[in-house]
C-alpha cells in the first residue's frame, strides 16, 4: 500500500514538473504562429504599397479603410493612388495570399502523407496536368474561346488548367487504389509516369504551336500574379478555402501517420480516408492556384521546412504556420519580381526558384533533410 502511494505521488510530481514545459511549448507555438501572421500582414501591406508607384503604408491603410465607402471627389495623385491600390494591387495581393497559403499548406500536407520531407504537391500530377490542359487551350481552344461570353473569355485558360490538374490527380489516385487501399508508393510512381506523359503531350503541342502561342504558354509556366483580377480570385478562393479548412483537421492523423500506417491505424486513424481527403484537397487547392497564377515552384517545398526547423514537426502548428508564412514568402517574392527590373517585371516562378533552390541545397548540405 505504501509503495503504491509513493508511486502515485511520484507520478503526480512528474506531471507537475512536465506541466510548465508543456505550457511553455504551447506558448512558443502560439508565438511562432503569431510571428508568421505578422510577417504575412507586413508582406500584404508591402504588396499594396511597393511598386513602380510607391505609396506610403499609412496611405494604403487609409484607402483600405475607405474601400467600401463612397469617397469624396478625389483628383490628381489621391485618385491615382486609390485606383492603383484597389483596382490593381489589391486583387493581385489577395490572389498571391491565396496562392502562397494554399501551396505552402499543400506542401506540408503532402510531406505528412508521404512521410517524406522532399514531397511536393507536384507529385500528384497537379502541375503537369495543368500545363497540358493550359497549352491545349492556348493551341486548340480558339473556337471555344469565341463561344464563351465576353466576361468569361479571360477565364478560359485558368479553368482549363484547373480541370486538367484535377483530372490528372483523380486518375493518379485511381491507379494507386488496390482493393480499397491507396498505396503511397504506387501513387508516387503513377504521378511520375503520368507527369512524364503529360509533359510529353505538352512538348508536342508546343512544337506545333505558333510563336505567339508558344510565348503565351512559356509566360504562363513561369508564373506571375500580373494578370490578377477579381474573377480569378473568385475562381481560386473557394478551392483554397477548402484546403485551408480541411488541412488543420488532418493534423492529428498526420502526426500519427509519421509513425507508420499500421501504427496510425491501431490508434484509431482512418488512414485510407485520410489519404484520399488529403490528396483531393491538395489537388483542388493547388490546381486552382496553378491555374490562376501559373507554375510557382519551391514555395510548397521550402516553407514547411522553415516552419519545421523553427517550431517543430507537430502538424497542429506546422499547417497553419506554413499557410501564414507561405503568404509572406510568395508576396515577398512578388514584390522582388516587381522591383528588381522595374518598370519591367520578372516572372514570379523565376524569383521563387532563385531564392528557394539555393536554400534547399543548403538544407541538403546541412543534412537536415536526408542522411
Coordinates of C-alpha atoms in Angstrom, one line a residue:
X1 CA 0.0 0.0 0.0
X2 CA 2.8 2.4 1.0
X3 CA 4.7 1.6 -2.3
X4 CA 1.5 2.3 -4.3
X5 CA 1.0 5.7 -2.6
X6 CA 4.7 6.5 -3.3
X7 CA 4.3 5.6 -7.0
X8 CA 1.2 7.8 -7.3
X9 CA 2.9 10.7 -5.6
X10 CA 5.9 10.2 -7.9
X11 CA 3.6 10.3 -11.0
X12 CA 1.9 13.4 -9.7
X13 CA 5.2 15.1 -9.2
X14 CA 6.3 14.1 -12.7
X15 CA 3.1 15.5 -14.2
X16 CA 3.5 18.8 -12.2
X17 CA 7.1 19.0 -13.4
X18 CA 6.1 18.5 -17.0
X19 CA 3.2 21.0 -16.9
X20 CA 5.4 24.1 -17.2
X21 CA 7.3 22.6 -20.1
X22 CA 4.0 21.7 -21.8
X23 CA 2.7 25.3 -21.2
X24 CA 6.0 26.7 -22.5
X25 CA 5.7 24.6 -25.6
X26 CA 2.2 25.8 -26.3
X27 CA 3.2 29.4 -25.6
X28 CA 6.2 29.1 -28.0
X29 CA 3.9 27.6 -30.7
X30 CA 1.4 30.4 -30.3
X31 CA 4.2 33.0 -30.5
X32 CA 5.5 31.3 -33.7
X33 CA 2.1 31.4 -35.4
X34 CA 1.7 35.0 -34.3
X35 CA 5.1 35.9 -35.8
X36 CA 4.1 34.2 -39.1
X37 CA 0.8 36.2 -39.0
X38 CA 2.7 39.4 -38.5
X39 CA 5.0 38.6 -41.4
X40 CA 2.1 37.8 -43.6
X41 CA 0.4 41.1 -42.7
X42 CA 3.5 43.1 -43.4
X43 CA 4.0 41.4 -46.7
X44 CA 0.4 42.1 -47.7
X45 CA 0.7 45.8 -46.9
X46 CA 4.1 45.9 -48.7
X47 CA 2.5 44.3 -51.8
X48 CA 0.0 47.2 -51.8
X49 CA 2.5 49.9 -51.1
X50 CA 5.5 49.0 -53.2
X51 CA 5.9 49.1 -57.0
X52 CA 6.6 51.5 -59.8
X53 CA 4.2 53.9 -58.0
X54 CA 5.2 53.9 -54.3
X55 CA 2.5 54.6 -51.8
X56 CA 3.1 55.0 -48.1
X57 CA 1.7 52.3 -45.8
X58 CA -0.3 54.9 -43.9
X59 CA -2.0 55.9 -47.2
X60 CA -2.6 52.3 -48.1
X61 CA -4.3 51.7 -44.8
X62 CA -6.4 54.8 -45.2
X63 CA -7.5 53.7 -48.7
X64 CA -8.4 50.2 -47.4
X65 CA -10.4 51.8 -44.6
X66 CA -12.5 53.7 -47.1
X67 CA -12.7 51.0 -49.6
X68 CA -16.4 50.2 -49.0
X69 CA -17.5 53.8 -48.7
X70 CA -18.2 56.4 -51.4
X71 CA -15.2 58.7 -51.3
X72 CA -15.3 62.4 -51.7
X73 CA -14.3 63.6 -55.1
X74 CA -10.6 62.9 -55.5
X75 CA -8.4 64.4 -58.1
X76 CA -4.8 64.1 -59.1
X77 CA -2.4 61.9 -57.1
X78 CA -5.0 60.8 -54.5
X79 CA -7.3 59.4 -57.2
X80 CA -4.5 57.6 -58.9
X81 CA -3.3 56.1 -55.6
X82 CA -6.8 54.9 -54.8
X83 CA -7.1 53.3 -58.2
X84 CA -3.7 51.6 -58.0
X85 CA -4.4 50.1 -54.6
X86 CA -8.0 49.0 -55.0
X87 CA -8.2 48.1 -58.7
X88 CA -4.6 46.8 -59.5
X89 CA -2.7 45.8 -56.4
X90 CA -5.4 44.6 -54.1
X91 CA -6.7 41.7 -56.3
X92 CA -3.0 40.8 -57.0
X93 CA -2.2 40.7 -53.3
X94 CA -5.3 38.7 -52.5
X95 CA -4.5 36.2 -55.3
X96 CA -0.9 36.0 -54.1
X97 CA -2.0 35.4 -50.5
X98 CA -4.4 32.6 -51.5
X99 CA -1.7 31.0 -53.7
X100 CA 1.0 31.2 -51.1
X101 CA -1.2 29.9 -48.3
X102 CA -2.6 27.1 -50.3
X103 CA 0.7 26.0 -51.9
X104 CA 2.6 26.0 -48.6
X105 CA -0.1 24.2 -46.6
X106 CA -0.4 21.7 -49.5
X107 CA 3.3 21.0 -49.3
X108 CA 3.1 20.4 -45.5
X109 CA 0.2 18.0 -46.0
X110 CA 1.9 16.1 -48.8
X111 CA 5.1 15.7 -46.8
X112 CA 3.0 14.3 -44.0
X113 CA 1.1 11.9 -46.3
X114 CA 4.2 10.6 -48.0
X115 CA 6.2 10.8 -44.7
X116 CA 9.0 12.4 -46.7
X117 CA 10.2 15.9 -46.3
X118 CA 11.1 16.0 -50.0
X119 CA 7.5 15.5 -51.0
X120 CA 5.8 18.3 -53.1
X121 CA 2.3 18.9 -54.4
X122 CA 3.6 18.3 -57.9
X123 CA 4.0 14.6 -57.0
X124 CA 0.2 14.0 -57.6
X125 CA 0.3 15.5 -61.1
X126 CA -1.1 18.9 -60.4
X127 CA 1.5 21.0 -62.4
X128 CA 1.9 18.6 -65.4
X129 CA -1.8 18.1 -65.8
X130 CA -2.5 21.8 -65.6
X131 CA 0.3 22.6 -68.1
X132 CA -1.0 20.1 -70.6
X133 CA -4.6 21.4 -70.4
X134 CA -3.3 25.0 -70.5
X135 CA -1.2 24.5 -73.7
X136 CA -4.1 22.6 -75.2
X137 CA -6.4 25.5 -74.6
X138 CA -3.9 28.0 -76.0
X139 CA -3.2 26.0 -79.1
X140 CA -6.5 24.3 -79.8
X141 CA -9.1 26.4 -77.9
X142 CA -9.6 29.3 -80.3
X143 CA -13.0 28.0 -81.5
X144 CA -14.1 27.5 -77.9
X145 CA -13.0 31.0 -76.8
X146 CA -15.3 32.6 -79.4
X147 CA -18.2 30.5 -77.9
X148 CA -17.7 31.9 -74.4
X149 CA -19.5 35.0 -73.1
X150 CA -17.3 38.1 -73.2
X151 CA -16.8 38.2 -69.5
X152 CA -15.7 34.5 -69.4
X153 CA -13.1 34.5 -72.2
X154 CA -10.2 35.6 -70.0
X155 CA -11.1 32.7 -67.6
X156 CA -10.8 30.0 -70.3
X157 CA -7.1 29.3 -69.6
X158 CA -7.3 29.1 -65.8
X159 CA -10.5 27.0 -66.0
X160 CA -8.8 24.6 -68.5
X161 CA -5.7 24.3 -66.3
X162 CA -7.7 23.6 -63.2
X163 CA -9.7 20.9 -64.9
X164 CA -6.5 19.4 -66.3
X165 CA -4.8 19.3 -62.8
X166 CA -7.9 17.8 -61.1
X167 CA -8.5 15.1 -63.7
X168 CA -4.8 14.1 -63.7
X169 CA -4.8 13.8 -59.9
X170 CA -8.1 11.8 -59.9
X171 CA -6.6 9.4 -62.5
X172 CA -3.4 9.0 -60.4
X173 CA -5.4 8.4 -57.3
X174 CA -7.5 5.8 -59.1
X175 CA -4.3 4.0 -60.4
X176 CA -3.0 3.9 -56.8
X177 CA -6.1 2.1 -55.4
X178 CA -5.8 -1.6 -54.8
X179 CA -8.6 -3.4 -53.0
X180 CA -9.8 -0.2 -51.4
X181 CA -6.3 0.7 -50.2
X182 CA -4.3 3.6 -51.7
X183 CA -0.6 2.7 -52.0
X184 CA 1.6 5.7 -51.4
X185 CA 4.4 4.1 -53.4
X186 CA 2.1 3.4 -56.3
X187 CA 0.7 7.0 -56.1
X188 CA 4.3 8.3 -56.3
X189 CA 5.2 6.2 -59.3
X190 CA 1.9 6.8 -61.1
X191 CA 2.4 10.5 -60.6
X192 CA 5.8 10.4 -62.1
X193 CA 4.7 8.3 -65.0
X194 CA 1.6 10.4 -65.8
X195 CA 3.6 13.6 -65.2
X196 CA 6.1 12.5 -67.8
X197 CA 3.3 11.6 -70.2
X198 CA 1.6 14.9 -69.7
X199 CA 5.0 16.7 -70.2
X200 CA 5.4 14.8 -73.5
X201 CA 2.0 15.9 -74.7
X202 CA 2.8 19.4 -73.6
X203 CA 6.0 19.3 -75.6
X204 CA 4.2 18.1 -78.7
X205 CA 1.6 20.8 -78.5
X206 CA 4.3 23.5 -78.0
X207 CA 6.1 22.1 -81.1
X208 CA 3.0 22.6 -83.3
X209 CA 2.1 25.9 -81.8
X210 CA 2.7 29.3 -83.3
X211 CA 5.3 31.6 -82.0
X212 CA 2.7 33.8 -80.2
X213 CA 1.0 30.7 -78.7
X214 CA 4.4 29.4 -77.5
X215 CA 5.3 32.7 -75.9
X216 CA 2.0 32.8 -74.1
X217 CA 2.4 29.3 -72.7
X218 CA 6.0 29.9 -71.6
X219 CA 5.0 33.1 -69.8
X220 CA 2.2 31.1 -68.0
X221 CA 4.6 28.3 -67.0
X222 CA 7.0 30.9 -65.4
X223 CA 4.3 32.0 -63.0
X224 CA 3.0 35.5 -62.5
X225 CA 0.4 37.5 -60.5
X226 CA 0.4 40.2 -63.2
X227 CA -2.9 39.2 -64.7
X228 CA -4.8 39.1 -61.3
X229 CA -8.4 40.1 -61.4
X230 CA -11.3 39.7 -59.0
X231 CA -12.7 37.0 -61.4
X232 CA -9.5 34.9 -60.9
X233 CA -9.7 35.5 -57.2
X234 CA -13.2 34.2 -57.2
X235 CA -12.1 31.1 -59.1
X236 CA -9.3 30.3 -56.7
X237 CA -10.8 31.3 -53.3
X238 CA -13.3 28.5 -52.8
X239 CA -10.9 25.7 -53.5
X240 CA -8.0 27.2 -51.4
X241 CA -10.5 27.8 -48.6
X242 CA -11.5 24.1 -48.6
X243 CA -7.8 23.2 -48.4
X244 CA -7.2 25.7 -45.6
X245 CA -10.2 24.5 -43.7
X246 CA -9.5 20.7 -44.1
X247 CA -5.8 20.9 -43.5
X248 CA -5.8 21.6 -39.7
X249 CA -8.5 18.8 -39.3
X250 CA -5.9 16.3 -40.6
X251 CA -3.2 17.3 -38.1
X252 CA -3.8 14.5 -35.6
X253 CA -3.9 11.9 -38.3
X254 CA -0.7 13.2 -40.0
X255 CA 1.1 13.2 -36.7
X256 CA 0.1 9.5 -36.2
X257 CA 0.9 8.7 -39.8
X258 CA 4.5 9.7 -39.1
X259 CA 4.9 6.5 -37.1
X260 CA 3.7 4.4 -40.0
X261 CA 0.4 3.5 -41.5
X262 CA -0.1 0.4 -39.3
X263 CA 0.6 2.3 -36.1
X264 CA -1.7 5.1 -37.2
X265 CA -4.5 2.6 -37.9
X266 CA -4.1 1.0 -34.5
X267 CA -4.5 4.3 -32.7
X268 CA -7.8 4.9 -34.5
X269 CA -6.8 7.0 -37.5
X270 CA -8.8 6.1 -40.7
X271 CA -5.7 6.0 -42.8
X272 CA -7.2 5.4 -46.2
X273 CA -9.8 8.1 -45.8
X274 CA -7.1 10.5 -44.5
X275 CA -5.0 9.9 -47.6
X276 CA -7.9 10.4 -50.0
X277 CA -9.2 13.5 -48.4
X278 CA -5.6 15.0 -48.2
X279 CA -4.8 14.3 -51.9
X280 CA -8.1 15.6 -53.2
X281 CA -7.9 18.8 -51.0
X282 CA -4.3 19.4 -52.2
X283 CA -5.3 18.8 -55.8
X284 CA -8.2 21.2 -55.6
X285 CA -6.3 24.0 -53.8
X286 CA -3.1 23.8 -55.7
X287 CA -4.8 23.1 -59.0
X288 CA -6.8 26.3 -58.7
X289 CA -3.7 28.3 -57.7
X290 CA -1.6 27.0 -60.6
X291 CA -4.5 27.7 -63.0
X292 CA -4.7 31.3 -62.0
X293 CA -1.0 32.2 -61.3
X294 CA 0.9 29.7 -63.3
X295 CA 3.6 27.3 -62.1
X296 CA 5.3 28.7 -59.0
X297 CA 7.9 26.3 -57.6
X298 CA 9.6 25.8 -54.2
X299 CA 7.1 27.5 -52.0
X300 CA 5.4 24.2 -51.1
X301 CA 8.7 22.5 -50.6
X302 CA 10.7 25.1 -48.7
X303 CA 8.2 26.9 -46.5
X304 CA 7.2 23.8 -44.4
X305 CA 10.9 23.2 -43.8
X306 CA 11.4 26.7 -42.5
X307 CA 8.4 26.2 -40.1
X308 CA 9.6 22.7 -39.1
X309 CA 13.1 24.0 -38.2
X310 CA 11.7 26.8 -36.1
X311 CA 8.5 25.4 -34.5
X312 CA 8.9 21.6 -34.7
X313 CA 7.2 18.9 -36.7
X314 CA 3.8 18.8 -35.0
X315 CA 1.1 19.4 -37.6
X316 CA -1.2 21.4 -35.4
X317 CA 1.4 24.2 -35.5
X318 CA 3.1 23.2 -38.8
X319 CA 0.0 23.5 -41.0
X320 CA -1.4 27.0 -40.0
X321 CA 2.1 28.4 -39.6
X322 CA 3.1 27.2 -43.1
X323 CA 0.0 28.8 -44.6
X324 CA 0.8 32.1 -43.0
X325 CA 4.5 32.0 -43.9
X326 CA 3.6 30.9 -47.4
X327 CA 1.6 34.2 -47.8
X328 CA 4.7 36.2 -46.6
X329 CA 7.1 34.3 -48.8
X330 CA 5.1 34.5 -52.0
X331 CA 4.1 38.1 -51.6
X332 CA 7.7 39.0 -50.7
X333 CA 8.8 37.2 -53.9
X334 CA 6.2 39.1 -55.9
X335 CA 7.5 42.4 -54.5
X336 CA 11.0 41.5 -55.6
X337 CA 9.7 40.5 -59.0
X338 CA 8.2 43.9 -59.5
X339 CA 11.2 45.9 -58.1
X340 CA 14.3 44.2 -59.3
X341 CA 13.9 45.1 -63.0
X342 CA 11.4 47.9 -62.7
X343 CA 9.5 49.1 -64.7
X344 CA 9.7 45.6 -66.2
X345 CA 8.5 42.6 -64.1
X346 CA 10.4 39.3 -63.6
X347 CA 8.4 36.1 -63.7
X348 CA 7.4 35.1 -60.2
X349 CA 8.4 31.5 -60.7
X350 CA 12.0 32.6 -61.5
X351 CA 12.3 34.6 -58.3
X352 CA 11.0 31.8 -56.1
X353 CA 13.4 29.4 -57.8
X354 CA 16.3 31.7 -57.4
X355 CA 15.6 32.0 -53.7
X356 CA 14.2 28.5 -53.0
X357 CA 16.7 26.4 -54.8
X358 CA 19.9 27.6 -53.0
X359 CA 18.1 27.4 -49.7
X360 CA 17.0 23.8 -50.4
X361 CA 20.6 22.9 -51.4
X362 CA 21.7 24.4 -48.1
X363 CA 19.3 22.1 -46.3
X364 CA 20.6 19.1 -48.1
X365 CA 24.2 20.0 -47.3
X366 CA 23.4 20.5 -43.7
X367 CA 21.8 17.0 -43.7
X368 CA 18.6 18.3 -42.1
X369 CA 16.5 16.5 -44.7
X370 CA 18.3 13.3 -45.6
X371 CA 21.3 11.4 -44.3

